[in-house]
Amino acid sequence: MTTDLRPENIDWKDLGFSYIKTDYRFISYYKDGSWDEGTLTEDNQLHISEGSTALHYGQQCFEGMKAYRTADGSIQLFRPYENAKRMKLSCERLLMPVFPEEKFVEAIKKVVKANEEWVPPYGTGSTLYIRPFIIGIGDNIGVKPADEYIFSAFVMPVGPYFKGGLKPSNFLVTDYDRAAPKGTGAAKVGGNYAGSLLPGKEAKERSFSDAVYLDPETHTKIEEVGAANFFGITKDDLFITPKSSSILPSITKYSLLWLAENRLNLKVSEGDVYIDQINQFKEAGACGTAAVIAPIGGLQIKDDFHVFYSETEVGPVTKRLYNELVGIQTGDVEAPEGWIVKV
């Protein structure tokens, strides 16, 4: 995909998940103890000091969000205040200044509005992906927090994260750890993802979609699926997701927990998901902003391969959850109060 593409030349139904340079991005600078007002810019290049803490000590965090075109042509955001709150937690973990929640949401609305023609049409299955981030910058060299920071948000139209959309795919349980106990697993920081590249590569080389990580302390419980959260539906209709201090608190996961209980009338739980007890699940999946829901067909656990509902068909509960969630995001299903913000 070329980065100089224009909206009028895009096949909206055949988009992948790759970078496209859009017209504007929002940028704000933190200096002398406060954030400036921020501005929209056409420049997609950052100009930072070689001593920036983001480059040397990983002092940076980011978010992932989407904007959706509805049937009436309007544009809406899905739970943006939850992204603002999660970025606040990431900043606090890395001793970075918090970008205020209201300013965060206003910045996102501005950058989406400025790139309105890049928001894919309703019904195409594509969305506008939004990437806010904060990095430590300035002339630093010691291991300490920076005095200056950048908050920025850029956007691009994307298709499904996993090719094929809502189709089951297989995953490999890895021996690698995604995060350390009491580390930065619950913060959305780049180092978590850099460390996942090797196990992800090894999984793909064996024809799996990605790696599944077990808990770093005991290696007995499922924690994350690649860059997404895990969920399972037991044979007695309990919707369960792992609970751990080293799991990223997924906004999609918590939305599915609410929908499973309040719209599908399932029992729900956040708790331990032991790898040797996966026979209890009739369906399983990965969930996140980029992936939405990726049904898990089968799971390779050392020499054993376990199939959940099917390697080719999506389970009925997973399909209902997907339709409910995507319906809310695209404006076709009534949203719980406060979940949708219009641009």
Short mmCIF file of C-alpha atoms in Angstrom, two decimals:
data_model
loop_
_atom_site.label_atom_id
_atom_site.label_comp_id
_atom_site.label_asym_id
_atom_site.label_seq_id
_atom_site.Cartn_x
_atom_site.Cartn_y
_atom_site.Cartn_z
CA MET A 1 0.00 0.00 0.00
CA THR A 2 1.51 3.35 -1.02
CA THR A 3 1.52 6.12 1.52
CA ASP A 4 0.57 8.84 -1.03
CA LEU A 5 -2.82 7.27 -1.85
CA ARG A 6 -5.88 9.54 -2.07
CA PRO A 7 -9.36 8.63 -0.74
CA GLU A 8 -10.95 8.68 -4.19
CA ASN A 9 -8.55 5.95 -5.35
CA ILE A 10 -9.10 3.54 -2.46
CA ASP A 11 -10.94 0.24 -2.81
CA TRP A 12 -12.58 0.47 0.62
CA LYS A 13 -13.57 -3.21 0.67
CA ASP A 14 -10.02 -4.40 0.01
CA LEU A 15 -8.04 -2.48 2.60
CA GLY A 16 -5.35 -4.17 4.66
CA PHE A 17 -3.96 -3.04 8.00
CA SER A 18 -1.04 -0.86 6.92
CA TYR A 19 0.16 2.73 7.15
CA ILE A 20 -1.40 5.31 4.83
CA LYS A 21 -0.42 8.97 5.09
CA THR A 22 -3.56 11.03 5.60
CA ASP A 23 -3.83 14.82 5.49
CA TYR A 24 -3.59 15.96 9.11
CA ARG A 25 -2.37 14.86 12.51
CA PHE A 26 -2.72 16.56 15.91
CA ILE A 27 0.38 17.45 17.91
CA SER A 28 0.92 19.05 21.32
CA TYR A 29 4.14 19.78 23.24
CA TYR A 30 4.77 19.56 26.98
CA LYS A 31 7.36 22.02 28.24
CA ASP A 32 7.99 23.94 31.48
CA GLY A 33 5.39 21.85 33.31
CA SER A 34 2.37 22.15 31.01
CA TRP A 35 0.90 21.12 27.67
CA ASP A 36 0.37 23.72 24.96
CA GLU A 37 -2.93 24.03 23.09
CA GLY A 38 -1.82 21.74 20.30
CA THR A 39 -2.42 22.10 16.59
CA LEU A 40 -3.17 20.19 13.42
CA THR A 41 -0.25 19.73 11.04
CA GLU A 42 0.31 18.19 7.61
CA ASP A 43 3.86 17.13 8.59
CA ASN A 44 4.01 13.40 9.36
CA GLN A 45 7.65 13.54 10.45
CA LEU A 46 8.68 14.09 14.09
CA HIS A 47 11.75 16.21 14.79
CA ILE A 48 13.21 15.19 18.14
CA SER A 49 16.51 15.28 20.00
CA GLU A 50 18.91 12.35 19.74
CA GLY A 51 18.76 12.28 23.55
CA SER A 52 15.00 11.68 23.69
CA THR A 53 14.08 9.21 26.45
CA ALA A 54 11.62 7.52 24.07
CA LEU A 55 14.60 6.37 21.99
CA HIS A 56 16.85 5.15 24.78
CA TYR A 57 14.73 4.20 27.78
CA GLY A 58 11.35 3.37 26.29
CA GLN A 59 9.55 6.31 27.87
CA GLN A 60 6.54 6.24 25.57
CA CYS A 61 3.02 4.87 25.37
CA PHE A 62 0.23 4.74 22.82
CA GLU A 63 -3.43 3.94 22.24
CA GLY A 64 -5.47 2.32 19.48
CA MET A 65 -8.95 3.57 18.57
CA LYS A 66 -11.32 3.69 15.61
CA ALA A 67 -13.83 6.07 14.05
CA TYR A 68 -16.85 4.60 12.29
CA ARG A 69 -19.10 5.84 9.49
CA THR A 70 -22.79 5.21 10.19
CA ALA A 71 -25.65 4.60 7.76
CA ASP A 72 -26.66 8.29 7.80
CA GLY A 73 -23.12 9.35 6.89
CA SER A 74 -22.16 10.69 10.31
CA ILE A 75 -18.96 9.68 12.15
CA GLN A 76 -18.71 8.32 15.67
CA LEU A 77 -16.08 7.22 18.17
CA PHE A 78 -16.38 4.16 20.41
CA ARG A 79 -15.72 4.78 24.11
CA PRO A 80 -12.90 7.34 23.61
CA TYR A 81 -12.90 8.35 27.28
CA GLU A 82 -11.82 4.79 28.14
CA ASN A 83 -8.77 5.23 25.89
CA ALA A 84 -8.02 8.52 27.61
CA LYS A 85 -8.20 6.83 31.03
CA ARG A 86 -5.98 3.95 29.92
CA MET A 87 -3.39 6.34 28.49
CA LYS A 88 -3.43 8.14 31.83
CA LEU A 89 -2.55 4.86 33.60
CA SER A 90 0.25 4.17 31.10
CA CYS A 91 1.67 7.66 31.64
CA GLU A 92 1.58 7.30 35.41
CA ARG A 93 3.41 3.95 35.17
CA LEU A 94 6.24 5.55 33.14
CA LEU A 95 6.35 8.88 35.03
CA MET A 96 5.09 10.88 32.04
CA PRO A 97 2.74 13.86 32.28
CA VAL A 98 -0.91 12.93 31.72
CA PHE A 99 -2.66 14.43 28.73
CA PRO A 100 -6.03 15.51 30.23
CA GLU A 101 -9.00 13.32 29.32
CA GLU A 102 -11.18 16.10 27.88
CA LYS A 103 -8.28 17.47 25.84
CA PHE A 104 -7.56 13.93 24.63
CA VAL A 105 -11.09 13.39 23.33
CA GLU A 106 -11.22 16.87 21.76
CA ALA A 107 -7.89 16.22 20.01
CA ILE A 108 -9.22 12.93 18.62
CA LYS A 109 -12.39 14.62 17.37
CA LYS A 110 -10.32 17.35 15.70
CA VAL A 111 -8.00 14.98 13.86
CA VAL A 112 -10.88 12.75 12.71
CA LYS A 113 -12.89 15.76 11.51
CA ALA A 114 -9.87 17.14 9.66
CA ASN A 115 -9.48 13.78 7.86
CA GLU A 116 -13.20 13.22 7.33
CA GLU A 117 -12.84 12.14 3.68
CA TRP A 118 -10.56 9.29 4.81
CA VAL A 119 -13.27 7.70 6.98
CA PRO A 120 -14.38 4.61 5.01
CA PRO A 121 -17.99 4.49 3.82
CA TYR A 122 -20.61 2.66 5.83
CA GLY A 123 -20.98 -0.99 4.94
CA THR A 124 -17.48 -1.55 3.56
CA GLY A 125 -16.12 -3.29 6.66
CA SER A 126 -13.29 -0.75 6.88
CA THR A 127 -12.78 1.88 9.58
CA LEU A 128 -10.56 4.85 10.40
CA TYR A 129 -7.83 3.70 12.78
CA ILE A 130 -6.57 6.31 15.28
CA ARG A 131 -3.14 6.14 16.91
CA PRO A 132 -2.56 8.58 19.80
CA PHE A 133 0.86 8.43 21.48
CA ILE A 134 3.09 10.23 24.00
CA ILE A 135 6.89 10.20 23.87
CA GLY A 136 9.62 11.64 26.07
CA ILE A 137 11.85 14.05 24.12
CA GLY A 138 14.59 16.61 24.71
CA ASP A 139 18.33 16.61 25.42
CA ASN A 140 18.63 13.78 27.97
CA ILE A 141 21.16 11.08 28.71
CA GLY A 142 20.66 9.92 32.32
CA VAL A 143 18.08 7.31 33.24
CA LYS A 144 15.36 9.62 34.50
CA PRO A 145 12.07 11.05 33.20
CA ALA A 146 12.31 13.62 30.43
CA ASP A 147 11.38 17.27 30.99
CA GLU A 148 9.65 17.56 27.60
CA TYR A 149 7.08 15.41 25.78
CA ILE A 150 5.03 15.16 22.61
CA PHE A 151 1.41 14.04 22.44
CA SER A 152 0.26 13.29 18.92
CA ALA A 153 -2.55 11.45 17.14
CA PHE A 154 -2.65 10.35 13.52
CA VAL A 155 -5.22 8.36 11.54
CA MET A 156 -5.52 6.04 8.56
CA PRO A 157 -8.22 3.90 6.94
CA VAL A 158 -7.81 0.18 7.63
CA GLY A 159 -9.43 -3.14 6.88
CA PRO A 160 -9.46 -6.22 9.15
CA TYR A 161 -6.35 -6.82 11.29
CA PHE A 162 -6.48 -10.55 10.60
CA LYS A 163 -7.03 -11.33 6.92
CA GLY A 164 -10.37 -12.91 6.16
CA GLY A 165 -12.38 -10.96 8.73
CA LEU A 166 -14.57 -13.01 11.07
CA LYS A 167 -13.08 -16.42 10.33
CA PRO A 168 -11.42 -18.81 12.77
CA SER A 169 -7.65 -18.97 12.85
CA ASN A 170 -5.20 -21.08 14.82
CA PHE A 171 -2.73 -19.94 17.47
CA LEU A 172 0.39 -21.34 19.12
CA VAL A 173 1.06 -21.33 22.87
CA THR A 174 4.59 -19.96 23.25
CA ASP A 175 7.19 -20.52 25.95
CA TYR A 176 8.12 -16.81 25.81
CA ASP A 177 6.71 -14.34 28.33
CA ARG A 178 4.91 -11.24 27.12
CA ALA A 179 5.51 -9.27 30.34
CA ALA A 180 7.09 -9.67 33.76
CA PRO A 181 5.08 -10.09 36.98
CA LYS A 182 4.50 -6.58 38.36
CA GLY A 183 6.09 -5.17 35.18
CA THR A 184 4.50 -3.03 32.46
CA GLY A 185 2.08 -5.62 31.07
CA ALA A 186 -0.96 -3.57 32.09
CA ALA A 187 0.38 -0.42 30.40
CA LYS A 188 0.17 0.11 26.64
CA VAL A 189 3.88 0.70 26.09
CA GLY A 190 5.99 -0.11 23.05
CA GLY A 191 8.40 -2.42 24.85
CA ASN A 192 5.63 -4.96 25.42
CA TYR A 193 5.11 -5.18 21.68
CA ALA A 194 8.77 -5.20 20.67
CA GLY A 195 9.26 -8.23 22.90
CA SER A 196 6.37 -10.02 21.17
CA LEU A 197 7.84 -9.77 17.66
CA LEU A 198 10.08 -12.83 17.92
CA PRO A 199 7.48 -15.26 19.35
CA GLY A 200 4.96 -13.87 16.85
CA LYS A 201 7.39 -14.48 13.99
CA GLU A 202 8.06 -18.02 15.16
CA ALA A 203 4.31 -18.72 15.38
CA LYS A 204 3.72 -17.40 11.85
CA GLU A 205 6.62 -19.49 10.52
CA ARG A 206 4.68 -22.52 11.76
CA SER A 207 1.52 -21.26 9.97
CA PHE A 208 -0.23 -19.93 13.09
CA SER A 209 -1.81 -16.46 13.26
CA ASP A 210 0.11 -15.47 16.40
CA ALA A 211 1.41 -16.61 19.77
CA VAL A 212 -0.61 -17.13 22.94
CA TYR A 213 1.15 -16.14 26.18
CA LEU A 214 0.79 -17.85 29.54
CA ASP A 215 1.15 -16.12 32.89
CA PRO A 216 4.82 -15.24 33.55
CA GLU A 217 4.87 -16.60 37.11
CA THR A 218 3.57 -20.15 36.69
CA HIS A 219 3.06 -20.74 32.94
CA THR A 220 -0.23 -22.47 33.75
CA LYS A 221 -2.81 -19.80 32.79
CA ILE A 222 -3.68 -18.10 29.50
CA GLU A 223 -3.05 -14.36 29.60
CA GLU A 224 -2.93 -12.75 26.13
CA VAL A 225 -3.32 -13.72 22.49
CA GLY A 226 -0.61 -11.88 20.56
CA ALA A 227 -1.58 -8.21 20.83
CA ALA A 228 -5.15 -9.02 21.89
CA ASN A 229 -7.08 -10.32 24.90
CA PHE A 230 -8.44 -13.88 25.23
CA PHE A 231 -12.02 -14.88 25.93
CA GLY A 232 -13.74 -18.24 26.15
CA ILE A 233 -17.34 -19.44 26.35
CA THR A 234 -17.82 -22.56 28.44
CA LYS A 235 -20.22 -25.39 27.69
CA ASP A 236 -22.58 -24.01 30.36
CA ASP A 237 -22.53 -20.51 28.80
CA LEU A 238 -20.07 -18.73 31.06
CA PHE A 239 -18.18 -15.96 29.25
CA ILE A 240 -14.76 -15.75 30.87
CA THR A 241 -11.64 -13.65 30.29
CA PRO A 242 -8.31 -13.91 32.14
CA LYS A 243 -7.63 -11.64 35.10
CA SER A 244 -4.05 -10.64 35.85
CA SER A 245 -2.01 -7.58 36.80
CA SER A 246 0.17 -8.14 33.71
CA ILE A 247 -2.68 -8.06 31.15
CA LEU A 248 -3.52 -4.93 29.20
CA PRO A 249 -7.04 -3.79 30.26
CA SER A 250 -8.73 -4.11 26.87
CA ILE A 251 -11.62 -1.73 26.20
CA THR A 252 -13.02 -4.25 23.72
CA LYS A 253 -12.82 -7.01 26.34
CA TYR A 254 -14.69 -5.02 28.96
CA SER A 255 -17.28 -4.04 26.37
CA LEU A 256 -17.79 -7.71 25.49
CA LEU A 257 -18.11 -8.64 29.16
CA TRP A 258 -20.92 -6.09 29.51
CA LEU A 259 -22.63 -7.14 26.29
CA ALA A 260 -22.37 -10.85 27.12
CA GLU A 261 -24.10 -10.27 30.46
CA ASN A 262 -26.60 -7.58 29.54
CA ARG A 263 -27.47 -8.31 25.92
CA LEU A 264 -26.87 -12.07 25.59
CA ASN A 265 -27.83 -12.97 29.19
CA LEU A 266 -24.69 -15.02 29.72
CA LYS A 267 -22.91 -15.51 33.00
CA VAL A 268 -19.61 -13.60 32.95
CA SER A 269 -16.36 -13.76 34.86
CA GLU A 270 -12.85 -12.39 34.93
CA GLY A 271 -10.67 -15.10 36.39
CA ASP A 272 -8.01 -17.73 35.90
CA VAL A 273 -8.04 -19.60 32.59
CA TYR A 274 -5.87 -22.67 33.14
CA ILE A 275 -4.29 -24.06 29.99
CA ASP A 276 -4.93 -27.64 31.12
CA GLN A 277 -8.68 -26.88 31.47
CA ILE A 278 -9.45 -25.52 27.99
CA ASN A 279 -11.72 -28.51 27.30
CA GLN A 280 -14.37 -26.53 29.21
CA PHE A 281 -14.67 -24.06 26.32
CA LYS A 282 -17.02 -24.62 23.40
CA GLU A 283 -15.85 -21.35 21.77
CA ALA A 284 -12.84 -19.07 22.17
CA GLY A 285 -11.52 -15.90 20.63
CA ALA A 286 -9.14 -12.97 20.74
CA CYS A 287 -10.45 -9.43 21.03
CA GLY A 288 -9.09 -5.91 20.74
CA THR A 289 -9.54 -2.63 18.91
CA ALA A 290 -7.58 -3.70 15.84
CA ALA A 291 -8.80 -7.30 15.72
CA VAL A 292 -12.35 -6.60 17.04
CA ILE A 293 -13.01 -10.35 17.51
CA ALA A 294 -10.80 -13.04 16.01
CA PRO A 295 -12.35 -16.48 16.61
CA ILE A 296 -9.81 -19.10 17.69
CA GLY A 297 -10.28 -22.29 15.73
CA GLY A 298 -7.52 -24.30 17.34
CA LEU A 299 -4.71 -23.93 19.84
CA GLN A 300 -1.34 -25.71 19.58
CA ILE A 301 -0.11 -26.60 23.08
CA LYS A 302 3.30 -28.24 22.79
CA ASP A 303 2.53 -31.47 20.89
CA ASP A 304 -1.25 -31.30 21.31
CA PHE A 305 -3.68 -29.42 19.05
CA HIS A 306 -7.00 -28.46 20.61
CA VAL A 307 -9.97 -27.40 18.46
CA PHE A 308 -12.71 -25.28 20.03
CA TYR A 309 -15.93 -24.86 18.02
CA SER A 310 -14.49 -25.37 14.54
CA GLU A 311 -11.44 -24.52 12.45
CA THR A 312 -13.67 -23.24 9.64
CA GLU A 313 -16.94 -22.01 11.19
CA VAL A 314 -17.55 -19.23 13.71
CA GLY A 315 -19.36 -20.29 16.88
CA PRO A 316 -22.89 -18.91 17.37
CA VAL A 317 -22.16 -17.04 20.62
CA THR A 318 -19.02 -15.43 19.17
CA LYS A 319 -21.01 -14.40 16.10
CA ARG A 320 -23.74 -12.81 18.22
CA LEU A 321 -21.18 -10.92 20.29
CA TYR A 322 -19.45 -9.70 17.14
CA ASN A 323 -22.70 -8.52 15.56
CA GLU A 324 -23.75 -6.73 18.75
CA LEU A 325 -20.40 -4.97 19.20
CA VAL A 326 -19.90 -3.97 15.55
CA GLY A 327 -23.55 -2.95 15.35
CA ILE A 328 -23.03 -0.51 18.23
CA GLN A 329 -19.80 0.81 16.71
CA THR A 330 -21.43 1.46 13.32
CA GLY A 331 -24.65 2.87 14.75
CA ASP A 332 -26.93 -0.03 13.76
CA VAL A 333 -27.52 -1.25 17.34
CA GLU A 334 -28.47 0.92 20.29
CA ALA A 335 -25.40 1.70 22.39
CA PRO A 336 -25.25 1.70 26.18
CA GLU A 337 -25.24 5.21 27.59
CA GLY A 338 -21.93 7.02 27.18
CA TRP A 339 -20.34 4.54 24.79
CA ILE A 340 -20.63 6.64 21.62
CA VAL A 341 -19.23 10.11 20.97
CA LYS A 342 -20.23 11.86 17.75
CA VAL A 343 -17.57 13.72 15.76
#
